[in-house]
Amino acid sequence: MKLFLDTADAAEIRELAATGLVDGVTTNPSLAAKTGRDYSESLKEICSIVSGSVSAEVLATDFDGMLKEGRAAAKIAPNIYVKVPSTWEGMKACRALTDGGARVNVTLCFSPLQAMMAAKAGAAFISPFIGRVDDIGEDGMGLIRDIRAIYDNYGFKTEILAASIRSVSHVREAALAGADISTIPADIFKKLMSHPLTDKGLAAFAADAKKANVTIKV
Ligand code: E4P
């Protein structure tokens, strides 16, 4: 599974990219607003840190506006993916941008049929929002499983990008459900390697080595 960071904060991305395990980044207007910076400038910096895909979301909701913004965003760097919403206008923009050579991430996906339409419109990524589906008392992970089944039934190549991740368990479950990618907030990404038994085991090894003066010559 590919792991993306779900943030527009370049400093956060720089810190975690040093792990060598960040395959890409997703941003959206709310995440961009949190940085207080110019969105295009942030995207340029993020693309210089990460060589994998960096998703940039359009603000327009009409076809012409999405096309203009999408084309402009795609020019920021070769690894930009343009995010458009799961609407009819979004589907038209997805097809036009894809035909023009851009890669498109269809976002705000809440139903398997929206995901099927996005795949038919040529989307590179579909972003089902697990956490927001759970928030309204429905089954976010079930959405990932349904999309996986539909894509596999018909051989759609669109990658399933599990979004709106709220916990480490979401990442594990999305991997088990067959999502191709999880996009993860930095605080949750940092917890992916945590386990109390690893810490306990390390402390015991260190104590035993100290007692018997076990070393590795360097
Ligand atoms: C990712 O592309 C989305 O923008 C993001 O995961 C939304 O998450 P939220 O529901 O926590 O805002």
Tab-separated table of C-alpha atoms and ligand atoms in Angstrom:
chain	number	residue	atom	x	y	z
A	1	MET	CA	0.000	0.000	0.000
A	2	LYS	CA	1.261	3.495	-0.824
A	3	LEU	CA	1.288	5.962	2.070
A	4	PHE	CA	0.525	9.631	1.443
A	5	LEU	CA	0.560	12.519	3.885
A	6	ASP	CA	-2.708	14.444	4.157
A	7	THR	CA	-1.411	17.956	4.843
A	8	ALA	CA	-0.365	21.178	3.117
A	9	ASP	CA	2.243	21.951	5.780
A	10	ALA	CA	5.641	21.824	4.044
A	11	ALA	CA	7.604	21.590	7.323
A	12	GLU	CA	5.551	18.553	8.430
A	13	ILE	CA	6.102	16.942	5.020
A	14	ARG	CA	9.855	17.630	5.096
A	15	GLU	CA	10.128	16.003	8.553
A	16	LEU	CA	8.254	12.832	7.602
A	17	ALA	CA	9.683	12.538	4.068
A	18	ALA	CA	13.021	11.908	5.811
A	19	THR	CA	11.658	8.457	6.796
A	20	GLY	CA	11.780	7.501	3.104
A	21	LEU	CA	8.231	6.135	3.479
A	22	VAL	CA	6.161	9.030	2.146
A	23	ASP	CA	4.918	8.106	-1.329
A	24	GLY	CA	2.894	11.258	-1.959
A	25	VAL	CA	0.835	14.103	-0.515
A	26	THR	CA	-2.789	15.180	-0.658
A	27	THR	CA	-3.956	18.712	0.038
A	28	ASN	CA	-7.351	20.411	-0.022
A	29	PRO	CA	-8.568	24.012	0.439
A	30	SER	CA	-9.152	23.530	4.194
A	31	LEU	CA	-5.622	22.160	4.708
A	32	ALA	CA	-4.211	25.005	2.577
A	33	ALA	CA	-6.142	27.563	4.669
A	34	LYS	CA	-4.547	26.200	7.854
A	35	THR	CA	-1.048	27.079	6.573
A	36	GLY	CA	-1.927	30.768	6.030
A	37	ARG	CA	0.246	30.681	2.884
A	38	ASP	CA	-0.406	31.155	-0.811
A	39	TYR	CA	-1.706	27.739	-2.033
A	40	SER	CA	0.329	27.704	-5.265
A	41	GLU	CA	3.522	28.590	-3.403
A	42	SER	CA	2.920	25.805	-0.863
A	43	LEU	CA	2.296	23.315	-3.669
A	44	LYS	CA	5.516	24.331	-5.414
A	45	GLU	CA	7.486	23.759	-2.212
A	46	ILE	CA	5.760	20.425	-1.469
A	47	CYS	CA	6.522	19.197	-5.003
A	48	SER	CA	10.183	19.996	-4.452
A	49	ILE	CA	10.218	17.826	-1.289
A	50	VAL	CA	8.239	14.813	-2.537
A	51	SER	CA	8.836	13.115	-5.872
A	52	GLY	CA	5.566	11.139	-5.715
A	53	SER	CA	2.154	12.574	-6.539
A	54	VAL	CA	0.960	15.800	-4.889
A	55	SER	CA	-2.794	16.403	-5.137
A	56	ALA	CA	-3.943	20.011	-5.623
A	57	GLU	CA	-7.675	20.712	-5.358
A	58	VAL	CA	-9.598	23.116	-7.602
A	59	LEU	CA	-11.788	25.757	-5.930
A	60	ALA	CA	-14.194	26.218	-8.856
A	61	THR	CA	-17.256	24.000	-9.031
A	62	ASP	CA	-18.181	24.616	-12.697
A	63	PHE	CA	-16.572	22.802	-15.642
A	64	ASP	CA	-14.832	25.840	-17.208
A	65	GLY	CA	-13.488	27.049	-13.880
A	66	MET	CA	-12.222	23.593	-12.885
A	67	LEU	CA	-10.552	23.222	-16.263
A	68	LYS	CA	-8.765	26.578	-15.948
A	69	GLU	CA	-7.642	25.979	-12.367
A	70	GLY	CA	-6.756	22.352	-13.043
A	71	ARG	CA	-4.569	23.239	-16.025
A	72	ALA	CA	-2.846	25.983	-14.018
A	73	ALA	CA	-2.242	23.627	-11.073
A	74	ALA	CA	-0.836	20.927	-13.375
A	75	LYS	CA	1.775	23.431	-14.586
A	76	ILE	CA	3.159	23.945	-11.048
A	77	ALA	CA	5.193	20.711	-11.220
A	78	PRO	CA	5.175	17.418	-13.151
A	79	ASN	CA	4.012	15.455	-10.062
A	80	ILE	CA	0.809	17.454	-9.500
A	81	TYR	CA	-2.468	15.516	-9.592
A	82	VAL	CA	-5.579	17.685	-9.965
A	83	LYS	CA	-8.385	17.085	-7.468
A	84	VAL	CA	-11.953	17.592	-8.661
A	85	PRO	CA	-15.157	16.794	-6.768
A	86	SER	CA	-17.529	13.854	-7.288
A	87	THR	CA	-20.130	15.857	-9.253
A	88	TRP	CA	-21.285	15.841	-12.880
A	89	GLU	CA	-19.187	18.961	-13.548
A	90	GLY	CA	-16.300	17.198	-11.840
A	91	MET	CA	-16.704	14.166	-14.104
A	92	LYS	CA	-16.658	16.381	-17.208
A	93	ALA	CA	-13.540	18.149	-15.920
A	94	CYS	CA	-11.936	14.793	-15.049
A	95	ARG	CA	-12.399	13.531	-18.597
A	96	ALA	CA	-11.188	16.773	-20.205
A	97	LEU	CA	-8.149	17.132	-17.924
A	98	THR	CA	-7.227	13.457	-18.347
A	99	ASP	CA	-7.579	13.691	-22.142
A	100	GLY	CA	-5.278	16.723	-21.964
A	101	GLY	CA	-2.585	14.680	-20.212
A	102	ALA	CA	-3.199	15.651	-16.562
A	103	ARG	CA	-3.678	13.074	-13.776
A	104	VAL	CA	-6.899	13.503	-11.789
A	105	ASN	CA	-7.849	12.603	-8.219
A	106	VAL	CA	-11.650	12.555	-7.805
A	107	THR	CA	-12.387	13.653	-4.259
A	108	LEU	CA	-15.363	13.866	-1.872
A	109	CYS	CA	-16.449	10.360	-2.851
A	110	PHE	CA	-19.172	8.903	-0.634
A	111	SER	CA	-20.738	6.185	-2.767
A	112	PRO	CA	-19.584	3.196	-4.851
A	113	LEU	CA	-21.428	4.579	-7.883
A	114	GLN	CA	-19.592	7.919	-7.674
A	115	ALA	CA	-16.398	5.842	-7.678
A	116	MET	CA	-17.521	3.863	-10.729
A	117	MET	CA	-18.323	7.060	-12.628
A	118	ALA	CA	-14.931	8.549	-11.705
A	119	ALA	CA	-13.178	5.446	-13.040
A	120	LYS	CA	-15.167	5.687	-16.279
A	121	ALA	CA	-14.166	9.379	-16.522
A	122	GLY	CA	-10.503	8.355	-16.423
A	123	ALA	CA	-9.579	9.256	-12.834
A	124	ALA	CA	-6.118	8.183	-11.697
A	125	PHE	CA	-7.276	8.177	-8.053
A	126	ILE	CA	-10.652	7.969	-6.321
A	127	SER	CA	-10.795	9.384	-2.780
A	128	PRO	CA	-13.502	7.797	-0.598
A	129	PHE	CA	-13.763	9.720	2.709
A	130	ILE	CA	-13.862	6.964	5.350
A	131	GLY	CA	-13.990	9.155	8.470
A	132	ARG	CA	-16.756	11.424	7.233
A	133	VAL	CA	-18.868	8.358	6.304
A	134	ASP	CA	-18.323	6.930	9.819
A	135	ASP	CA	-19.275	10.349	11.258
A	136	ILE	CA	-22.827	10.015	9.922
A	137	GLY	CA	-23.176	6.506	11.347
A	138	GLU	CA	-22.475	4.642	8.113
A	139	ASP	CA	-19.686	2.203	7.250
A	140	GLY	CA	-16.632	3.980	5.797
A	141	MET	CA	-14.622	0.796	5.385
A	142	GLY	CA	-17.601	-0.876	3.681
A	143	LEU	CA	-17.361	1.873	1.057
A	144	ILE	CA	-13.724	0.938	0.358
A	145	ARG	CA	-14.674	-2.762	0.082
A	146	ASP	CA	-17.557	-2.007	-2.324
A	147	ILE	CA	-15.361	0.142	-4.564
A	148	ARG	CA	-12.625	-2.544	-4.553
A	149	ALA	CA	-15.176	-5.158	-5.650
A	150	ILE	CA	-16.576	-2.977	-8.446
A	151	TYR	CA	-13.119	-2.002	-9.744
A	152	ASP	CA	-11.992	-5.641	-9.684
A	153	ASN	CA	-15.204	-6.852	-11.383
A	154	TYR	CA	-14.572	-4.584	-14.362
A	155	GLY	CA	-10.789	-4.192	-14.359
A	156	PHE	CA	-10.834	-0.436	-13.652
A	157	LYS	CA	-7.256	0.771	-13.109
A	158	THR	CA	-8.196	3.830	-10.977
A	159	GLU	CA	-6.363	3.586	-7.639
A	160	ILE	CA	-8.415	3.658	-4.443
A	161	LEU	CA	-7.045	6.351	-2.130
A	162	ALA	CA	-8.526	5.923	1.355
A	163	ALA	CA	-9.042	9.478	2.675
A	164	SER	CA	-10.426	11.140	5.802
A	165	ILE	CA	-8.379	8.740	7.910
A	166	ARG	CA	-8.869	9.294	11.636
A	167	SER	CA	-6.863	6.492	13.286
A	168	VAL	CA	-4.125	3.905	12.900
A	169	SER	CA	-6.876	1.253	12.726
A	170	HIS	CA	-8.303	3.011	9.678
A	171	VAL	CA	-4.947	2.530	7.915
A	172	ARG	CA	-4.811	-1.169	8.847
A	173	GLU	CA	-8.411	-1.797	7.806
A	174	ALA	CA	-8.010	0.115	4.535
A	175	ALA	CA	-4.960	-2.048	3.716
A	176	LEU	CA	-6.955	-5.211	4.482
A	177	ALA	CA	-9.886	-3.955	2.393
A	178	GLY	CA	-7.595	-3.558	-0.620
A	179	ALA	CA	-7.179	0.220	-0.837
A	180	ASP	CA	-4.162	1.065	-3.015
A	181	ILE	CA	-3.225	4.157	-1.006
A	182	SER	CA	-3.990	5.697	2.396
A	183	THR	CA	-3.596	9.430	2.882
A	184	ILE	CA	-2.777	10.049	6.508
A	185	PRO	CA	-2.572	13.129	8.770
A	186	ALA	CA	0.964	13.623	10.180
A	187	ASP	CA	0.025	12.821	13.801
A	188	ILE	CA	-1.415	9.440	12.762
A	189	PHE	CA	1.484	8.726	10.367
A	190	LYS	CA	3.878	9.125	13.317
A	191	LYS	CA	1.991	6.424	15.239
A	192	LEU	CA	2.255	3.800	12.487
A	193	MET	CA	5.462	2.278	13.921
A	194	SER	CA	4.445	2.470	17.589
A	195	HIS	CA	3.964	-0.662	19.658
A	196	PRO	CA	4.442	-0.954	23.438
A	197	LEU	CA	6.039	-4.414	23.087
A	198	THR	CA	8.690	-2.991	20.723
A	199	ASP	CA	9.569	-0.356	23.346
A	200	LYS	CA	9.559	-2.962	26.129
A	201	GLY	CA	11.732	-5.345	24.092
A	202	LEU	CA	14.263	-2.607	23.282
A	203	ALA	CA	14.527	-1.602	26.936
A	204	ALA	CA	15.162	-5.248	27.945
A	205	PHE	CA	17.846	-5.699	25.241
A	206	ALA	CA	19.589	-2.504	26.332
A	207	ALA	CA	19.512	-3.513	30.018
A	208	ASP	CA	20.867	-7.038	29.325
A	209	ALA	CA	23.613	-5.677	27.064
A	210	LYS	CA	24.676	-3.131	29.650
A	211	LYS	CA	24.849	-5.762	32.439
A	212	ALA	CA	27.096	-8.091	30.404
A	213	ASN	CA	28.902	-5.314	28.491
A	214	VAL	CA	27.722	-6.677	25.109
A	215	THR	CA	28.931	-4.422	22.255
A	216	ILE	CA	29.401	-4.390	18.497
A	217	LYS	CA	32.836	-3.128	17.502
A	218	VAL	CA	32.609	-0.212	15.042
B	1	E4P	C1	-7.894	13.891	1.310
B	1	E4P	O1	-7.629	14.004	0.162
B	1	E4P	C2	-8.960	14.662	1.993
B	1	E4P	O2	-8.852	15.978	1.650
B	1	E4P	C3	-8.911	14.482	3.475
B	1	E4P	O3	-8.520	13.157	3.785
B	1	E4P	C4	-10.162	14.912	4.198
B	1	E4P	O4	-10.108	14.508	5.539
B	1	E4P	P1	-11.055	15.103	6.687
B	1	E4P	O5	-12.385	14.448	6.587
B	1	E4P	O6	-10.352	14.729	7.962
B	1	E4P	O7	-11.132	16.577	6.464
